[in-house]
């Protein structure tokens, strides 16, 4: 996987969270605008992501608000578990998709 795929995945997650927040505000009776545009952007972005990766992301989103989380100081910022050194060394190269061994979230490195 290239870094571009990972960037698209992070952007998709941001859009999904915005859509979710819009829907929650509407349930509370607030009038919101722009949700249709967000859904269009989501569809366009989803088409740029490889299908197996998109499916993995969709499965994780059923369990977590954030399915793609950063790693900082060798720690998964989704579950705050320290990652093995071998994983963090390989992960910084952004060649493959790595997941947290504890929570299963997709990881990306901030460094």
mmCIF file with all atom_site columns, C-alpha atoms in Angstrom:
data_model
loop_
_atom_site.group_PDB
_atom_site.id
_atom_site.type_symbol
_atom_site.label_atom_id
_atom_site.label_alt_id
_atom_site.label_comp_id
_atom_site.label_asym_id
_atom_site.label_entity_id
_atom_site.label_seq_id
_atom_site.pdbx_PDB_ins_code
_atom_site.Cartn_x
_atom_site.Cartn_y
_atom_site.Cartn_z
_atom_site.occupancy
_atom_site.B_iso_or_equiv
_atom_site.pdbx_formal_charge
_atom_site.auth_seq_id
_atom_site.auth_comp_id
_atom_site.auth_asym_id
_atom_site.auth_atom_id
_atom_site.pdbx_PDB_model_num
ATOM 1   C CA . UNK A 1 1   ? 0.000   0.000  0.000  1.00 0.00 ? 1   UNK A CA 1
ATOM 2   C CA . UNK A 1 2   ? 1.279   3.410  -0.774 1.00 0.00 ? 2   UNK A CA 1
ATOM 3   C CA . UNK A 1 3   ? 1.054   6.393  1.471  1.00 0.00 ? 3   UNK A CA 1
ATOM 4   C CA . UNK A 1 4   ? -1.618  7.929  -0.753 1.00 0.00 ? 4   UNK A CA 1
ATOM 5   C CA . UNK A 1 5   ? -4.042  5.121  0.103  1.00 0.00 ? 5   UNK A CA 1
ATOM 6   C CA . UNK A 1 6   ? -3.488  5.732  3.776  1.00 0.00 ? 6   UNK A CA 1
ATOM 7   C CA . UNK A 1 7   ? -4.068  9.481  3.350  1.00 0.00 ? 7   UNK A CA 1
ATOM 8   C CA . UNK A 1 8   ? -7.334  8.767  1.517  1.00 0.00 ? 8   UNK A CA 1
ATOM 9   C CA . UNK A 1 9   ? -8.376  6.462  4.338  1.00 0.00 ? 9   UNK A CA 1
ATOM 10  C CA . UNK A 1 10  ? -7.718  9.109  6.990  1.00 0.00 ? 10  UNK A CA 1
ATOM 11  C CA . UNK A 1 11  ? -9.689  11.677 4.951  1.00 0.00 ? 11  UNK A CA 1
ATOM 12  C CA . UNK A 1 12  ? -12.537 9.185  4.521  1.00 0.00 ? 12  UNK A CA 1
ATOM 13  C CA . UNK A 1 13  ? -12.631 8.672  8.259  1.00 0.00 ? 13  UNK A CA 1
ATOM 14  C CA . UNK A 1 14  ? -12.817 12.440 8.837  1.00 0.00 ? 14  UNK A CA 1
ATOM 15  C CA . UNK A 1 15  ? -15.750 12.704 6.421  1.00 0.00 ? 15  UNK A CA 1
ATOM 16  C CA . UNK A 1 16  ? -17.511 9.742  8.080  1.00 0.00 ? 16  UNK A CA 1
ATOM 17  C CA . UNK A 1 17  ? -17.168 11.409 11.473 1.00 0.00 ? 17  UNK A CA 1
ATOM 18  C CA . UNK A 1 18  ? -18.577 14.682 10.091 1.00 0.00 ? 18  UNK A CA 1
ATOM 19  C CA . UNK A 1 19  ? -21.540 12.806 8.565  1.00 0.00 ? 19  UNK A CA 1
ATOM 20  C CA . UNK A 1 20  ? -22.130 11.030 11.868 1.00 0.00 ? 20  UNK A CA 1
ATOM 21  C CA . UNK A 1 21  ? -22.052 14.340 13.754 1.00 0.00 ? 21  UNK A CA 1
ATOM 22  C CA . UNK A 1 22  ? -24.503 15.907 11.284 1.00 0.00 ? 22  UNK A CA 1
ATOM 23  C CA . UNK A 1 23  ? -26.904 13.007 11.763 1.00 0.00 ? 23  UNK A CA 1
ATOM 24  C CA . UNK A 1 24  ? -26.635 13.255 15.549 1.00 0.00 ? 24  UNK A CA 1
ATOM 25  C CA . UNK A 1 25  ? -27.374 16.998 15.421 1.00 0.00 ? 25  UNK A CA 1
ATOM 26  C CA . UNK A 1 26  ? -30.423 16.368 13.242 1.00 0.00 ? 26  UNK A CA 1
ATOM 27  C CA . UNK A 1 27  ? -31.699 13.795 15.737 1.00 0.00 ? 27  UNK A CA 1
ATOM 28  C CA . UNK A 1 28  ? -31.469 16.474 18.407 1.00 0.00 ? 28  UNK A CA 1
ATOM 29  C CA . UNK A 1 29  ? -33.623 18.762 16.268 1.00 0.00 ? 29  UNK A CA 1
ATOM 30  C CA . UNK A 1 30  ? -30.953 21.085 14.896 1.00 0.00 ? 30  UNK A CA 1
ATOM 31  C CA . UNK A 1 31  ? -31.073 22.036 11.255 1.00 0.00 ? 31  UNK A CA 1
ATOM 32  C CA . UNK A 1 32  ? -27.873 21.143 9.401  1.00 0.00 ? 32  UNK A CA 1
ATOM 33  C CA . UNK A 1 33  ? -26.704 21.763 5.874  1.00 0.00 ? 33  UNK A CA 1
ATOM 34  C CA . UNK A 1 34  ? -24.145 20.208 3.608  1.00 0.00 ? 34  UNK A CA 1
ATOM 35  C CA . UNK A 1 35  ? -24.657 16.564 4.483  1.00 0.00 ? 35  UNK A CA 1
ATOM 36  C CA . UNK A 1 36  ? -25.442 15.639 0.862  1.00 0.00 ? 36  UNK A CA 1
ATOM 37  C CA . UNK A 1 37  ? -22.178 17.235 -0.274 1.00 0.00 ? 37  UNK A CA 1
ATOM 38  C CA . UNK A 1 38  ? -20.291 15.274 2.397  1.00 0.00 ? 38  UNK A CA 1
ATOM 39  C CA . UNK A 1 39  ? -21.882 12.039 1.208  1.00 0.00 ? 39  UNK A CA 1
ATOM 40  C CA . UNK A 1 40  ? -20.891 12.824 -2.392 1.00 0.00 ? 40  UNK A CA 1
ATOM 41  C CA . UNK A 1 41  ? -17.320 13.529 -1.310 1.00 0.00 ? 41  UNK A CA 1
ATOM 42  C CA . UNK A 1 42  ? -17.290 10.288 0.648  1.00 0.00 ? 42  UNK A CA 1
ATOM 43  C CA . UNK A 1 43  ? -18.348 8.285  -2.398 1.00 0.00 ? 43  UNK A CA 1
ATOM 44  C CA . UNK A 1 44  ? -15.675 9.898  -4.569 1.00 0.00 ? 44  UNK A CA 1
ATOM 45  C CA . UNK A 1 45  ? -12.992 9.279  -1.991 1.00 0.00 ? 45  UNK A CA 1
ATOM 46  C CA . UNK A 1 46  ? -14.088 5.689  -1.317 1.00 0.00 ? 46  UNK A CA 1
ATOM 47  C CA . UNK A 1 47  ? -13.606 4.889  -5.006 1.00 0.00 ? 47  UNK A CA 1
ATOM 48  C CA . UNK A 1 48  ? -9.929  5.826  -4.722 1.00 0.00 ? 48  UNK A CA 1
ATOM 49  C CA . UNK A 1 49  ? -9.289  3.268  -1.967 1.00 0.00 ? 49  UNK A CA 1
ATOM 50  C CA . UNK A 1 50  ? -8.481  -0.352 -2.752 1.00 0.00 ? 50  UNK A CA 1
ATOM 51  C CA . UNK A 1 51  ? -11.533 -2.505 -2.085 1.00 0.00 ? 51  UNK A CA 1
ATOM 52  C CA . UNK A 1 52  ? -9.949  -4.901 0.478  1.00 0.00 ? 52  UNK A CA 1
ATOM 53  C CA . UNK A 1 53  ? -8.650  -1.942 2.473  1.00 0.00 ? 53  UNK A CA 1
ATOM 54  C CA . UNK A 1 54  ? -12.011 -0.169 2.270  1.00 0.00 ? 54  UNK A CA 1
ATOM 55  C CA . UNK A 1 55  ? -13.795 -3.290 3.503  1.00 0.00 ? 55  UNK A CA 1
ATOM 56  C CA . UNK A 1 56  ? -11.395 -3.629 6.416  1.00 0.00 ? 56  UNK A CA 1
ATOM 57  C CA . UNK A 1 57  ? -11.996 0.017  7.286  1.00 0.00 ? 57  UNK A CA 1
ATOM 58  C CA . UNK A 1 58  ? -15.800 -0.417 7.098  1.00 0.00 ? 58  UNK A CA 1
ATOM 59  C CA . UNK A 1 59  ? -15.650 -3.427 9.438  1.00 0.00 ? 59  UNK A CA 1
ATOM 60  C CA . UNK A 1 60  ? -13.546 -1.529 11.954 1.00 0.00 ? 60  UNK A CA 1
ATOM 61  C CA . UNK A 1 61  ? -15.894 1.472  11.795 1.00 0.00 ? 61  UNK A CA 1
ATOM 62  C CA . UNK A 1 62  ? -18.686 -0.755 13.081 1.00 0.00 ? 62  UNK A CA 1
ATOM 63  C CA . UNK A 1 63  ? -16.749 -1.097 16.326 1.00 0.00 ? 63  UNK A CA 1
ATOM 64  C CA . UNK A 1 64  ? -14.818 2.157  16.636 1.00 0.00 ? 64  UNK A CA 1
ATOM 65  C CA . UNK A 1 65  ? -15.519 5.799  15.901 1.00 0.00 ? 65  UNK A CA 1
ATOM 66  C CA . UNK A 1 66  ? -11.925 6.036  14.685 1.00 0.00 ? 66  UNK A CA 1
ATOM 67  C CA . UNK A 1 67  ? -10.769 2.984  12.749 1.00 0.00 ? 67  UNK A CA 1
ATOM 68  C CA . UNK A 1 68  ? -7.537  4.605  11.578 1.00 0.00 ? 68  UNK A CA 1
ATOM 69  C CA . UNK A 1 69  ? -5.375  5.965  14.353 1.00 0.00 ? 69  UNK A CA 1
ATOM 70  C CA . UNK A 1 70  ? -1.924  7.515  14.623 1.00 0.00 ? 70  UNK A CA 1
ATOM 71  C CA . UNK A 1 71  ? 1.063   6.019  16.380 1.00 0.00 ? 71  UNK A CA 1
ATOM 72  C CA . UNK A 1 72  ? 3.084   8.319  18.583 1.00 0.00 ? 72  UNK A CA 1
ATOM 73  C CA . UNK A 1 73  ? 6.075   7.284  20.664 1.00 0.00 ? 73  UNK A CA 1
ATOM 74  C CA . UNK A 1 74  ? 5.479   3.666  19.580 1.00 0.00 ? 74  UNK A CA 1
ATOM 75  C CA . UNK A 1 75  ? 2.005   3.745  21.124 1.00 0.00 ? 75  UNK A CA 1
ATOM 76  C CA . UNK A 1 76  ? -1.319  3.114  19.367 1.00 0.00 ? 76  UNK A CA 1
ATOM 77  C CA . UNK A 1 77  ? -3.397  6.215  20.064 1.00 0.00 ? 77  UNK A CA 1
ATOM 78  C CA . UNK A 1 78  ? -6.573  4.169  19.692 1.00 0.00 ? 78  UNK A CA 1
ATOM 79  C CA . UNK A 1 79  ? -6.070  1.870  22.673 1.00 0.00 ? 79  UNK A CA 1
ATOM 80  C CA . UNK A 1 80  ? -2.848  3.352  24.134 1.00 0.00 ? 80  UNK A CA 1
ATOM 81  C CA . UNK A 1 81  ? -0.945  0.069  24.065 1.00 0.00 ? 81  UNK A CA 1
ATOM 82  C CA . UNK A 1 82  ? 2.788   0.154  23.392 1.00 0.00 ? 82  UNK A CA 1
ATOM 83  C CA . UNK A 1 83  ? 3.554   -1.483 20.032 1.00 0.00 ? 83  UNK A CA 1
ATOM 84  C CA . UNK A 1 84  ? 6.385   -3.963 19.460 1.00 0.00 ? 84  UNK A CA 1
ATOM 85  C CA . UNK A 1 85  ? 9.603   -2.369 18.213 1.00 0.00 ? 85  UNK A CA 1
ATOM 86  C CA . UNK A 1 86  ? 9.631   -4.576 15.111 1.00 0.00 ? 86  UNK A CA 1
ATOM 87  C CA . UNK A 1 87  ? 6.215   -3.244 14.094 1.00 0.00 ? 87  UNK A CA 1
ATOM 88  C CA . UNK A 1 88  ? 7.097   0.384  14.632 1.00 0.00 ? 88  UNK A CA 1
ATOM 89  C CA . UNK A 1 89  ? 10.290  0.041  12.591 1.00 0.00 ? 89  UNK A CA 1
ATOM 90  C CA . UNK A 1 90  ? 8.428   -1.454 9.629  1.00 0.00 ? 90  UNK A CA 1
ATOM 91  C CA . UNK A 1 91  ? 5.407   0.790  10.032 1.00 0.00 ? 91  UNK A CA 1
ATOM 92  C CA . UNK A 1 92  ? 7.323   4.020  9.621  1.00 0.00 ? 92  UNK A CA 1
ATOM 93  C CA . UNK A 1 93  ? 8.111   3.005  6.051  1.00 0.00 ? 93  UNK A CA 1
ATOM 94  C CA . UNK A 1 94  ? 4.374   3.077  5.143  1.00 0.00 ? 94  UNK A CA 1
ATOM 95  C CA . UNK A 1 95  ? 4.812   0.196  2.711  1.00 0.00 ? 95  UNK A CA 1
ATOM 96  C CA . UNK A 1 96  ? 2.075   -2.002 4.139  1.00 0.00 ? 96  UNK A CA 1
ATOM 97  C CA . UNK A 1 97  ? -1.027  -1.531 6.222  1.00 0.00 ? 97  UNK A CA 1
ATOM 98  C CA . UNK A 1 98  ? -0.345  -2.373 9.826  1.00 0.00 ? 98  UNK A CA 1
ATOM 99  C CA . UNK A 1 99  ? -2.890  -2.921 12.507 1.00 0.00 ? 99  UNK A CA 1
ATOM 100 C CA . UNK A 1 100 ? -2.635  -2.709 16.249 1.00 0.00 ? 100 UNK A CA 1
ATOM 101 C CA . UNK A 1 101 ? -2.200  -6.171 17.749 1.00 0.00 ? 101 UNK A CA 1
ATOM 102 C CA . UNK A 1 102 ? -4.404  -5.188 20.680 1.00 0.00 ? 102 UNK A CA 1
ATOM 103 C CA . UNK A 1 103 ? -7.395  -3.343 19.159 1.00 0.00 ? 103 UNK A CA 1
ATOM 104 C CA . UNK A 1 104 ? -7.050  -4.155 15.434 1.00 0.00 ? 104 UNK A CA 1
ATOM 105 C CA . UNK A 1 105 ? -7.230  -0.538 14.256 1.00 0.00 ? 105 UNK A CA 1
ATOM 106 C CA . UNK A 1 106 ? -5.323  0.556  11.149 1.00 0.00 ? 106 UNK A CA 1
ATOM 107 C CA . UNK A 1 107 ? -2.193  2.458  12.110 1.00 0.00 ? 107 UNK A CA 1
ATOM 108 C CA . UNK A 1 108 ? -0.278  5.371  10.628 1.00 0.00 ? 108 UNK A CA 1
ATOM 109 C CA . UNK A 1 109 ? 2.866   7.011  11.922 1.00 0.00 ? 109 UNK A CA 1
ATOM 110 C CA . UNK A 1 110 ? 3.148   10.705 12.687 1.00 0.00 ? 110 UNK A CA 1
ATOM 111 C CA . UNK A 1 111 ? 6.945   10.826 12.587 1.00 0.00 ? 111 UNK A CA 1
#
